[in-house]
Amino acid sequence: MNNKNSLVTKLAFLSVSFMVTSAYAIQGSLPQLKAALGISQTQSEYLVTTPSFAVMIFVVLSPLLQQWFNISDKKIIMAGVTIVGLAGIVPMFANDYTAILISRLVLGAGFGLYNSQAISMISVWYEGTTRAQMLGWRAAAEQIGQACTLAIAGLILSYAGWHASFAVYLLAFVVLFFFAVRVPDDSKAQDSNVAEDDLAEELTEVEEPIKKISPVVYLLVLFAFLLVVDYVGMENRFPGLAVAIKGSSYTGSSMFLSLMLIGATLGGLFYGSINKVLGFNTVYLGLGLMAISNFLFAFANGNFVMLVIGLLLIGFPLQLVSPLIFNLLPDLAPAKRQPLVTSMVLIGFNFGAFFSPTIAEWMNRLVGRPMSGLDLAAPFPIYGVMLIVIALIIFFATRHSKQAN
């Protein structure tokens, strides 16, 4: 059996997370897809976000399927990655919007099938600081994977067109082979698993006095939803705005979207250090920087440099705010309900990603702006104001809570 502590085996564990955010790899191709298929801006954006809908369903179904068919984590991860590879390359050969949309839905099912298992397998095989390190690296692998697949798809787009850009999903088969060869079968490790309650106690490090789920959890789900609506909306609208400024032949959006993800990775890496200094005030820094990002993006008005600065800025603060949401959960629900509340927040994030195109379209209609050209930036002043309002609500709510105590 392969040594689980070897660097190669650790990379094999992390490799499946490299592909889990690759649904966004085709964002740079959206203007070309829109023109070739004769579809609306919102329809083109749904090609990116539809996988999130299937992820929400299969994150719930996956453990049930494992239980019913007695499938190990390794085998269900391999099944999920196989589905990602097969569904991902379908648009290379399709010219029909409905067929491509269905293939993207199946792609999301593949992601949902193995997303949580990619985390649980690490918990099965690793302990203590090694487990914490591996889970941190896994989160970074998602951001790096999204950046790399975006860059590769964008490079292919420049030379071979939008059909060929979907060849990026052939990477799933490379990941599948690496994972299958190097990662041990977890069925032998089931009896040595750490119990869920033990993990919860390990995380909270205090005796659990909480008896029911706090209503604040539902506010955090809504908060997660709104954050991702903004973030994914900016990712989706950037290629169209870039083409409006640079001309219809411009295909360089993927490079900037990849750079934005580097900022997001840095935000995740520095979150612990920043939170150590600022504590709960980290949320105000994150929301403030996200609001500034939205205003730069919204008011660029043909200034490409300003548009890019707004885009590059948004990833870093999102990764300051989203980990804070998960950090608050242990104090808002009993230990046995932690998997439920964590799933609720994950669903909030995925719902936000899925519905982002429709909400952005509603915002355009609200301000009476068309869904084309520079008017694609119309939703972002509203998002910026919403972020400031959220920060003020949090500030006054926490202040009132402190005074009450």
CSV table of C-alpha atoms in Angstrom, one decimal:
chain,number,residue,atom,x,y,z
A,1,MET,CA,0.0,0.0,0.0
A,2,ASN,CA,1.3,3.5,-0.8
A,3,ASN,CA,2.6,5.5,2.1
A,4,LYS,CA,-0.1,8.0,3.0
A,5,ASN,CA,2.5,10.5,4.3
A,6,SER,CA,4.5,10.6,1.1
A,7,LEU,CA,4.3,13.9,-0.9
A,8,VAL,CA,3.0,12.1,-4.0
A,9,THR,CA,0.2,10.4,-2.2
A,10,LYS,CA,-0.8,13.7,-0.5
A,11,LEU,CA,-0.9,15.3,-3.9
A,12,ALA,CA,-3.1,12.5,-5.2
A,13,PHE,CA,-5.6,13.1,-2.3
A,14,LEU,CA,-5.6,16.8,-3.3
A,15,SER,CA,-5.8,16.3,-7.1
A,16,VAL,CA,-9.5,15.6,-7.1
A,17,SER,CA,-10.2,19.0,-5.4
A,18,PHE,CA,-8.2,20.6,-8.3
A,19,MET,CA,-11.1,19.7,-10.6
A,20,VAL,CA,-14.0,20.5,-8.3
A,21,THR,CA,-14.3,24.2,-9.2
A,22,SER,CA,-13.6,23.7,-12.9
A,23,ALA,CA,-17.2,24.5,-13.8
A,24,TYR,CA,-15.9,28.1,-14.1
A,25,ALA,CA,-13.2,27.2,-16.6
A,26,ILE,CA,-15.3,28.3,-19.6
A,27,GLN,CA,-16.1,31.8,-18.3
A,28,GLY,CA,-13.7,33.4,-20.7
A,29,SER,CA,-15.6,31.7,-23.6
A,30,LEU,CA,-19.0,33.2,-22.8
A,31,PRO,CA,-19.0,36.0,-25.4
A,32,GLN,CA,-18.0,33.5,-28.2
A,33,LEU,CA,-20.6,31.0,-26.9
A,34,LYS,CA,-23.3,33.6,-26.8
A,35,ALA,CA,-22.6,34.7,-30.4
A,36,ALA,CA,-22.2,31.2,-31.8
A,37,LEU,CA,-25.4,29.8,-30.2
A,38,GLY,CA,-27.5,32.9,-30.6
A,39,ILE,CA,-28.4,33.0,-26.9
A,40,SER,CA,-29.0,35.8,-24.4
A,41,GLN,CA,-26.4,37.0,-21.8
A,42,THR,CA,-28.4,35.3,-19.0
A,43,GLN,CA,-28.5,32.0,-20.9
A,44,SER,CA,-24.8,32.1,-21.5
A,45,GLU,CA,-24.1,32.7,-17.8
A,46,TYR,CA,-26.3,29.7,-16.8
A,47,LEU,CA,-23.8,27.5,-18.7
A,48,VAL,CA,-21.4,28.4,-15.9
A,49,THR,CA,-23.7,28.3,-12.9
A,50,THR,CA,-26.0,25.4,-13.8
A,51,PRO,CA,-23.5,22.8,-12.3
A,52,SER,CA,-24.1,24.4,-8.9
A,53,PHE,CA,-27.7,23.4,-9.0
A,54,ALA,CA,-26.8,19.7,-9.5
A,55,VAL,CA,-24.0,20.0,-6.9
A,56,MET,CA,-26.7,21.0,-4.2
A,57,ILE,CA,-28.7,17.9,-5.0
A,58,PHE,CA,-25.9,15.4,-5.2
A,59,VAL,CA,-24.1,16.6,-2.1
A,60,VAL,CA,-27.2,15.4,-0.3
A,61,LEU,CA,-27.7,12.2,-2.4
A,62,SER,CA,-24.0,11.1,-2.4
A,63,PRO,CA,-23.9,9.8,1.2
A,64,LEU,CA,-27.2,8.0,0.7
A,65,LEU,CA,-25.9,6.3,-2.5
A,66,GLN,CA,-22.8,5.2,-0.6
A,67,GLN,CA,-25.0,3.7,2.1
A,68,TRP,CA,-27.4,2.0,-0.2
A,69,PHE,CA,-24.8,0.5,-2.5
A,70,ASN,CA,-22.0,0.1,0.1
A,71,ILE,CA,-19.5,2.2,-1.9
A,72,SER,CA,-16.3,3.4,-0.4
A,73,ASP,CA,-15.2,7.0,-0.5
A,74,LYS,CA,-12.5,6.2,-3.0
A,75,LYS,CA,-14.8,4.5,-5.4
A,76,ILE,CA,-17.5,7.2,-5.3
A,77,ILE,CA,-14.8,9.9,-5.8
A,78,MET,CA,-13.6,8.0,-8.9
A,79,ALA,CA,-17.1,7.7,-10.2
A,80,GLY,CA,-17.6,11.4,-9.7
A,81,VAL,CA,-14.4,12.4,-11.5
A,82,THR,CA,-15.3,10.0,-14.4
A,83,ILE,CA,-18.6,11.8,-14.8
A,84,VAL,CA,-16.9,15.2,-14.7
A,85,GLY,CA,-14.5,14.1,-17.5
A,86,LEU,CA,-17.2,12.6,-19.8
A,87,ALA,CA,-19.8,15.3,-19.3
A,88,GLY,CA,-17.2,18.1,-19.5
A,89,ILE,CA,-16.1,17.2,-23.0
A,90,VAL,CA,-19.7,16.9,-24.5
A,91,PRO,CA,-19.8,20.6,-25.7
A,92,MET,CA,-16.7,19.9,-27.8
A,93,PHE,CA,-19.1,18.0,-30.2
A,94,ALA,CA,-22.4,19.8,-29.6
A,95,ASN,CA,-23.9,23.0,-31.2
A,96,ASP,CA,-27.2,22.9,-29.4
A,97,TYR,CA,-27.7,25.0,-26.3
A,98,THR,CA,-30.0,22.5,-24.6
A,99,ALA,CA,-27.6,19.7,-25.1
A,100,ILE,CA,-24.7,21.7,-23.7
A,101,LEU,CA,-26.9,22.9,-20.7
A,102,ILE,CA,-27.8,19.2,-19.9
A,103,SER,CA,-24.1,18.2,-20.1
A,104,ARG,CA,-23.3,21.0,-17.6
A,105,LEU,CA,-26.0,19.7,-15.3
A,106,VAL,CA,-24.5,16.2,-15.4
A,107,LEU,CA,-21.0,17.8,-14.8
A,108,GLY,CA,-22.4,19.3,-11.6
A,109,ALA,CA,-23.8,15.9,-10.5
A,110,GLY,CA,-20.2,14.6,-10.8
A,111,PHE,CA,-18.9,17.4,-8.6
A,112,GLY,CA,-21.6,16.9,-6.1
A,113,LEU,CA,-21.0,13.1,-6.0
A,114,TYR,CA,-17.5,13.5,-4.7
A,115,ASN,CA,-17.2,17.0,-3.2
A,116,SER,CA,-17.8,16.1,0.5
A,117,GLN,CA,-16.0,12.7,0.1
A,118,ALA,CA,-12.8,14.5,-0.9
A,119,ILE,CA,-12.9,16.1,2.5
A,120,SER,CA,-14.0,13.1,4.5
A,121,MET,CA,-11.3,10.9,3.0
A,122,ILE,CA,-8.6,13.2,4.3
A,123,SER,CA,-10.3,13.0,7.8
A,124,VAL,CA,-10.2,9.2,7.5
A,125,TRP,CA,-6.5,8.9,6.7
A,126,TYR,CA,-5.0,11.9,8.5
A,127,GLU,CA,-5.0,13.1,12.1
A,128,GLY,CA,-4.1,16.2,14.1
A,129,THR,CA,-2.0,18.9,12.5
A,130,THR,CA,-1.5,16.9,9.4
A,131,ARG,CA,-5.2,16.7,8.9
A,132,ALA,CA,-5.6,20.4,9.4
A,133,GLN,CA,-2.8,21.1,7.0
A,134,MET,CA,-4.2,18.8,4.4
A,135,LEU,CA,-7.7,20.4,4.7
A,136,GLY,CA,-6.1,23.8,4.2
A,137,TRP,CA,-4.2,22.6,1.2
A,138,ARG,CA,-7.4,21.1,-0.2
A,139,ALA,CA,-9.2,24.5,-0.1
A,140,ALA,CA,-6.2,26.1,-1.8
A,141,ALA,CA,-6.2,23.3,-4.4
A,142,GLU,CA,-9.8,24.3,-5.4
A,143,GLN,CA,-8.7,27.9,-6.1
A,144,ILE,CA,-5.5,26.9,-7.9
A,145,GLY,CA,-7.5,24.4,-9.9
A,146,GLN,CA,-10.0,27.0,-11.0
A,147,ALA,CA,-7.2,29.4,-11.9
A,148,CYS,CA,-5.3,26.8,-13.9
A,149,THR,CA,-8.4,25.4,-15.8
A,150,LEU,CA,-9.5,28.9,-16.6
A,151,ALA,CA,-6.0,29.8,-18.0
A,152,ILE,CA,-5.8,26.5,-20.0
A,153,ALA,CA,-9.3,26.9,-21.4
A,154,GLY,CA,-8.6,30.5,-22.3
A,155,LEU,CA,-5.4,29.5,-24.1
A,156,ILE,CA,-7.2,26.9,-26.1
A,157,LEU,CA,-9.9,29.4,-26.9
A,158,SER,CA,-7.4,31.8,-28.4
A,159,TYR,CA,-6.0,29.2,-30.7
A,160,ALA,CA,-8.8,26.7,-31.5
A,161,GLY,CA,-12.2,28.4,-30.6
A,162,TRP,CA,-14.9,27.8,-28.0
A,163,HIS,CA,-15.6,24.2,-28.9
A,164,ALA,CA,-12.0,23.2,-28.2
A,165,SER,CA,-11.8,25.1,-24.9
A,166,PHE,CA,-14.0,22.3,-23.3
A,167,ALA,CA,-11.0,20.0,-23.9
A,168,VAL,CA,-9.8,21.3,-20.5
A,169,TYR,CA,-12.0,18.6,-18.9
A,170,LEU,CA,-9.8,15.9,-20.3
A,171,LEU,CA,-7.6,16.7,-17.3
A,172,ALA,CA,-10.2,14.9,-15.2
A,173,PHE,CA,-9.0,11.6,-16.7
A,174,VAL,CA,-5.4,12.4,-15.7
A,175,VAL,CA,-6.6,13.2,-12.1
A,176,LEU,CA,-8.6,9.9,-12.1
A,177,PHE,CA,-5.6,7.8,-13.0
A,178,PHE,CA,-3.3,9.6,-10.5
A,179,PHE,CA,-5.9,9.2,-7.7
A,180,ALA,CA,-6.7,5.6,-8.5
A,181,VAL,CA,-3.0,4.5,-8.5
A,182,ARG,CA,-1.8,6.5,-5.5
A,183,VAL,CA,-4.6,6.8,-3.0
A,184,PRO,CA,-5.3,3.7,-0.8
A,185,ASP,CA,-8.8,2.2,-0.6
A,186,ASP,CA,-10.5,3.7,2.5
A,187,SER,CA,-12.7,0.6,3.1
A,188,LYS,CA,-10.0,-0.8,5.3
A,189,ALA,CA,-9.9,2.3,7.4
A,190,GLN,CA,-13.6,2.6,8.3
A,191,ASP,CA,-13.2,1.0,11.7
A,192,SER,CA,-10.4,3.3,12.6
A,193,ASN,CA,-12.4,6.4,11.7
A,194,VAL,CA,-12.7,9.3,14.1
A,195,ALA,CA,-16.3,9.6,15.3
A,196,GLU,CA,-18.2,12.7,14.1
A,197,ASP,CA,-19.0,13.7,17.7
A,198,ASP,CA,-15.3,13.5,18.6
A,199,LEU,CA,-14.5,15.7,15.7
A,200,ALA,CA,-17.1,18.2,16.8
A,201,GLU,CA,-15.6,18.2,20.3
A,202,GLU,CA,-12.2,18.6,18.8
A,203,LEU,CA,-13.3,21.7,16.9
A,204,THR,CA,-15.2,23.4,19.6
A,205,GLU,CA,-12.8,22.5,22.5
A,206,VAL,CA,-15.5,23.3,25.0
A,207,GLU,CA,-18.4,21.4,26.6
A,208,GLU,CA,-21.4,21.9,24.2
A,209,PRO,CA,-24.2,23.8,26.0
A,210,ILE,CA,-26.2,24.6,22.9
A,211,LYS,CA,-29.6,22.8,22.6
A,212,LYS,CA,-31.0,24.1,19.3
A,213,ILE,CA,-30.0,25.8,16.0
A,214,SER,CA,-29.8,29.6,16.4
A,215,PRO,CA,-31.8,31.7,14.0
A,216,VAL,CA,-28.5,33.5,13.2
A,217,VAL,CA,-27.7,30.4,11.1
A,218,TYR,CA,-30.4,31.3,8.6
A,219,LEU,CA,-29.1,34.8,8.3
A,220,LEU,CA,-25.6,33.3,7.6
A,221,VAL,CA,-27.1,31.2,4.8
A,222,LEU,CA,-28.7,34.3,3.3
A,223,PHE,CA,-25.4,36.1,3.8
A,224,ALA,CA,-23.5,33.3,1.9
A,225,PHE,CA,-26.1,33.4,-0.9
A,226,LEU,CA,-25.6,37.2,-1.4
A,227,LEU,CA,-21.8,37.0,-1.3
A,228,VAL,CA,-21.7,34.5,-4.1
A,229,VAL,CA,-24.3,36.2,-6.2
A,230,ASP,CA,-22.0,39.2,-6.3
A,231,TYR,CA,-18.7,37.2,-6.8
A,232,VAL,CA,-20.0,34.9,-9.5
A,233,GLY,CA,-21.9,37.8,-11.1
A,234,MET,CA,-18.7,39.7,-11.5
A,235,GLU,CA,-16.9,36.7,-13.0
A,236,ASN,CA,-19.7,36.1,-15.5
A,237,ARG,CA,-20.0,39.7,-16.6
A,238,PHE,CA,-16.3,40.5,-16.9
A,239,PRO,CA,-15.8,38.7,-20.3
A,240,GLY,CA,-18.7,40.6,-21.9
A,241,LEU,CA,-17.5,43.9,-20.5
A,242,ALA,CA,-14.0,43.2,-21.7
A,243,VAL,CA,-15.3,42.5,-25.2
A,244,ALA,CA,-17.4,45.7,-25.1
A,245,ILE,CA,-14.2,47.7,-24.3
A,246,LYS,CA,-11.6,45.8,-26.3
A,247,GLY,CA,-13.7,44.6,-29.3
A,248,SER,CA,-15.4,41.4,-30.3
A,249,SER,CA,-12.1,39.6,-31.2
A,250,TYR,CA,-10.8,39.9,-27.6
A,251,THR,CA,-10.2,36.5,-26.0
A,252,GLY,CA,-7.9,37.5,-23.0
A,253,SER,CA,-10.5,37.4,-20.2
A,254,SER,CA,-9.5,34.0,-18.9
A,255,MET,CA,-6.1,35.3,-17.9
A,256,PHE,CA,-7.6,38.1,-15.7
A,257,LEU,CA,-10.1,35.7,-14.2
A,258,SER,CA,-7.2,33.4,-13.3
A,259,LEU,CA,-5.3,36.2,-11.6
A,260,MET,CA,-8.5,37.1,-9.6
A,261,LEU,CA,-8.4,33.5,-8.2
A,262,ILE,CA,-4.8,34.0,-7.1
A,263,GLY,CA,-6.1,36.9,-5.0
A,264,ALA,CA,-8.8,34.5,-3.6
A,265,THR,CA,-6.1,31.9,-2.8
A,266,LEU,CA,-4.0,34.6,-0.9
A,267,GLY,CA,-7.1,35.6,1.0
A,268,GLY,CA,-7.6,32.0,2.2
A,269,LEU,CA,-3.9,31.6,3.1
A,270,PHE,CA,-3.8,34.9,5.1
A,271,TYR,CA,-7.2,34.6,6.7
A,272,GLY,CA,-5.8,32.9,9.9
A,273,SER,CA,-3.2,35.6,10.4
A,274,ILE,CA,-5.6,38.5,9.7
A,275,ASN,CA,-8.4,37.0,11.9
A,276,LYS,CA,-5.8,36.6,14.7
A,277,VAL,CA,-5.2,40.4,14.7
A,278,LEU,CA,-8.6,41.7,13.9
A,279,GLY,CA,-10.9,39.0,15.3
A,280,PHE,CA,-14.6,39.5,14.3
A,281,ASN,CA,-13.6,42.9,12.7
A,282,THR,CA,-12.2,40.8,9.8
A,283,VAL,CA,-15.8,40.8,8.5
A,284,TYR,CA,-15.8,44.6,8.2
A,285,LEU,CA,-12.5,44.6,6.3
A,286,GLY,CA,-13.8,41.9,3.9
A,287,LEU,CA,-17.1,43.6,3.2
A,288,GLY,CA,-15.4,47.0,2.8
A,289,LEU,CA,-13.0,45.7,0.3
A,290,MET,CA,-15.7,43.8,-1.6
A,291,ALA,CA,-17.8,47.0,-1.8
A,292,ILE,CA,-14.8,49.0,-3.1
A,293,SER,CA,-14.3,46.3,-5.7
A,294,ASN,CA,-17.9,46.5,-6.8
A,295,PHE,CA,-17.7,50.3,-7.2
A,296,LEU,CA,-14.5,50.2,-9.2
A,297,PHE,CA,-16.0,47.5,-11.5
A,298,ALA,CA,-19.3,49.4,-11.8
A,299,PHE,CA,-17.9,52.9,-12.6
A,300,ALA,CA,-15.0,51.8,-14.9
A,301,ASN,CA,-17.2,53.1,-17.8
A,302,GLY,CA,-14.9,51.9,-20.5
A,303,ASN,CA,-11.7,52.2,-18.5
A,304,PHE,CA,-10.3,48.7,-18.9
A,305,VAL,CA,-7.6,49.1,-16.2
A,306,MET,CA,-10.1,50.2,-13.6
A,307,LEU,CA,-12.4,47.3,-14.6
A,308,VAL,CA,-9.6,44.8,-14.1
A,309,ILE,CA,-8.6,46.3,-10.7
A,310,GLY,CA,-12.2,45.9,-9.5
A,311,LEU,CA,-12.2,42.2,-10.7
A,312,LEU,CA,-8.8,41.4,-9.2
A,313,LEU,CA,-9.8,42.9,-5.8
A,314,ILE,CA,-12.9,40.9,-5.1
A,315,GLY,CA,-11.4,37.4,-4.6
A,316,PHE,CA,-9.2,38.4,-1.6
A,317,PRO,CA,-12.0,39.8,0.7
A,318,LEU,CA,-14.4,37.0,-0.2
A,319,GLN,CA,-11.9,34.5,1.3
A,320,LEU,CA,-11.8,36.7,4.4
A,321,VAL,CA,-15.5,36.6,5.0
A,322,SER,CA,-16.6,33.1,3.9
A,323,PRO,CA,-14.3,31.2,6.4
A,324,LEU,CA,-15.6,33.4,9.1
A,325,ILE,CA,-19.1,32.1,8.4
A,326,PHE,CA,-18.0,28.6,9.0
A,327,ASN,CA,-16.0,29.6,12.1
A,328,LEU,CA,-19.2,31.0,13.7
A,329,LEU,CA,-21.2,27.8,13.2
A,330,PRO,CA,-19.9,25.8,16.2
A,331,ASP,CA,-21.4,28.5,18.5
A,332,LEU,CA,-24.7,28.5,16.8
A,333,ALA,CA,-25.8,24.9,16.8
A,334,PRO,CA,-25.4,21.7,18.9
A,335,ALA,CA,-22.5,19.4,17.9
A,336,LYS,CA,-24.8,16.8,16.4
A,337,ARG,CA,-26.4,19.4,14.2
A,338,GLN,CA,-23.1,20.8,12.8
A,339,PRO,CA,-23.2,18.6,9.6
A,340,LEU,CA,-26.7,20.0,9.0
A,341,VAL,CA,-25.8,23.7,9.5
A,342,THR,CA,-22.6,23.3,7.5
A,343,SER,CA,-24.6,21.8,4.6
A,344,MET,CA,-27.2,24.6,4.8
A,345,VAL,CA,-24.4,27.2,4.4
A,346,LEU,CA,-22.9,25.2,1.5
A,347,ILE,CA,-26.3,25.1,-0.1
A,348,GLY,CA,-26.5,28.9,0.4
A,349,PHE,CA,-23.2,29.4,-1.5
A,350,ASN,CA,-24.3,27.0,-4.3
A,351,PHE,CA,-27.8,28.6,-4.6
A,352,GLY,CA,-26.1,32.0,-4.9
A,353,ALA,CA,-23.8,30.7,-7.7
A,354,PHE,CA,-26.8,29.1,-9.6
A,355,PHE,CA,-29.2,32.1,-9.4
A,356,SER,CA,-26.5,34.8,-9.9
A,357,PRO,CA,-27.4,35.3,-13.6
A,358,THR,CA,-31.1,35.8,-13.0
A,359,ILE,CA,-30.5,38.2,-10.1
A,360,ALA,CA,-28.1,40.2,-12.2
A,361,GLU,CA,-30.7,40.3,-15.0
A,362,TRP,CA,-33.3,41.5,-12.4
A,363,MET,CA,-30.9,44.3,-11.3
A,364,ASN,CA,-30.4,45.4,-14.9
A,365,ARG,CA,-34.2,45.6,-15.3
A,366,LEU,CA,-34.6,47.4,-12.0
A,367,VAL,CA,-32.4,50.3,-13.2
A,368,GLY,CA,-33.7,50.1,-16.7
A,369,ARG,CA,-30.5,49.2,-18.4
A,370,PRO,CA,-30.1,46.7,-21.4
A,371,MET,CA,-28.2,43.4,-21.0
A,372,SER,CA,-25.4,44.3,-23.4
A,373,GLY,CA,-22.2,46.4,-23.7
A,374,LEU,CA,-21.1,48.5,-20.8
A,375,ASP,CA,-24.5,48.2,-19.2
A,376,LEU,CA,-23.5,44.7,-18.1
A,377,ALA,CA,-21.9,46.6,-15.1
A,378,ALA,CA,-25.3,47.9,-14.0
A,379,PRO,CA,-25.9,45.5,-11.0
A,380,PHE,CA,-22.7,46.2,-9.2
A,381,PRO,CA,-23.3,49.6,-7.7
A,382,ILE,CA,-26.4,48.0,-6.1
A,383,TYR,CA,-24.3,45.1,-4.8
A,384,GLY,CA,-21.8,47.5,-3.4
A,385,VAL,CA,-24.4,49.4,-1.5
A,386,MET,CA,-25.9,46.1,-0.2
A,387,LEU,CA,-22.5,45.1,1.2
A,388,ILE,CA,-22.2,48.3,3.1
A,389,VAL,CA,-25.7,48.0,4.5
A,390,ILE,CA,-24.9,44.4,5.6
A,391,ALA,CA,-21.8,45.6,7.3
A,392,LEU,CA,-23.8,48.3,9.2
A,393,ILE,CA,-26.5,45.8,10.2
A,394,ILE,CA,-23.8,43.5,11.6
A,395,PHE,CA,-22.1,46.4,13.4
A,396,PHE,CA,-25.2,47.7,15.1
A,397,ALA,CA,-26.6,44.2,15.8
A,398,THR,CA,-23.3,43.1,17.6
A,399,ARG,CA,-23.1,46.5,19.4
A,400,HIS,CA,-26.7,46.0,20.7
A,401,SER,CA,-25.9,42.5,21.7
A,402,LYS,CA,-22.9,43.6,23.7
A,403,GLN,CA,-24.9,46.3,25.5
A,404,ALA,CA,-27.7,43.8,26.3
A,405,ASN,CA,-25.1,41.5,27.9
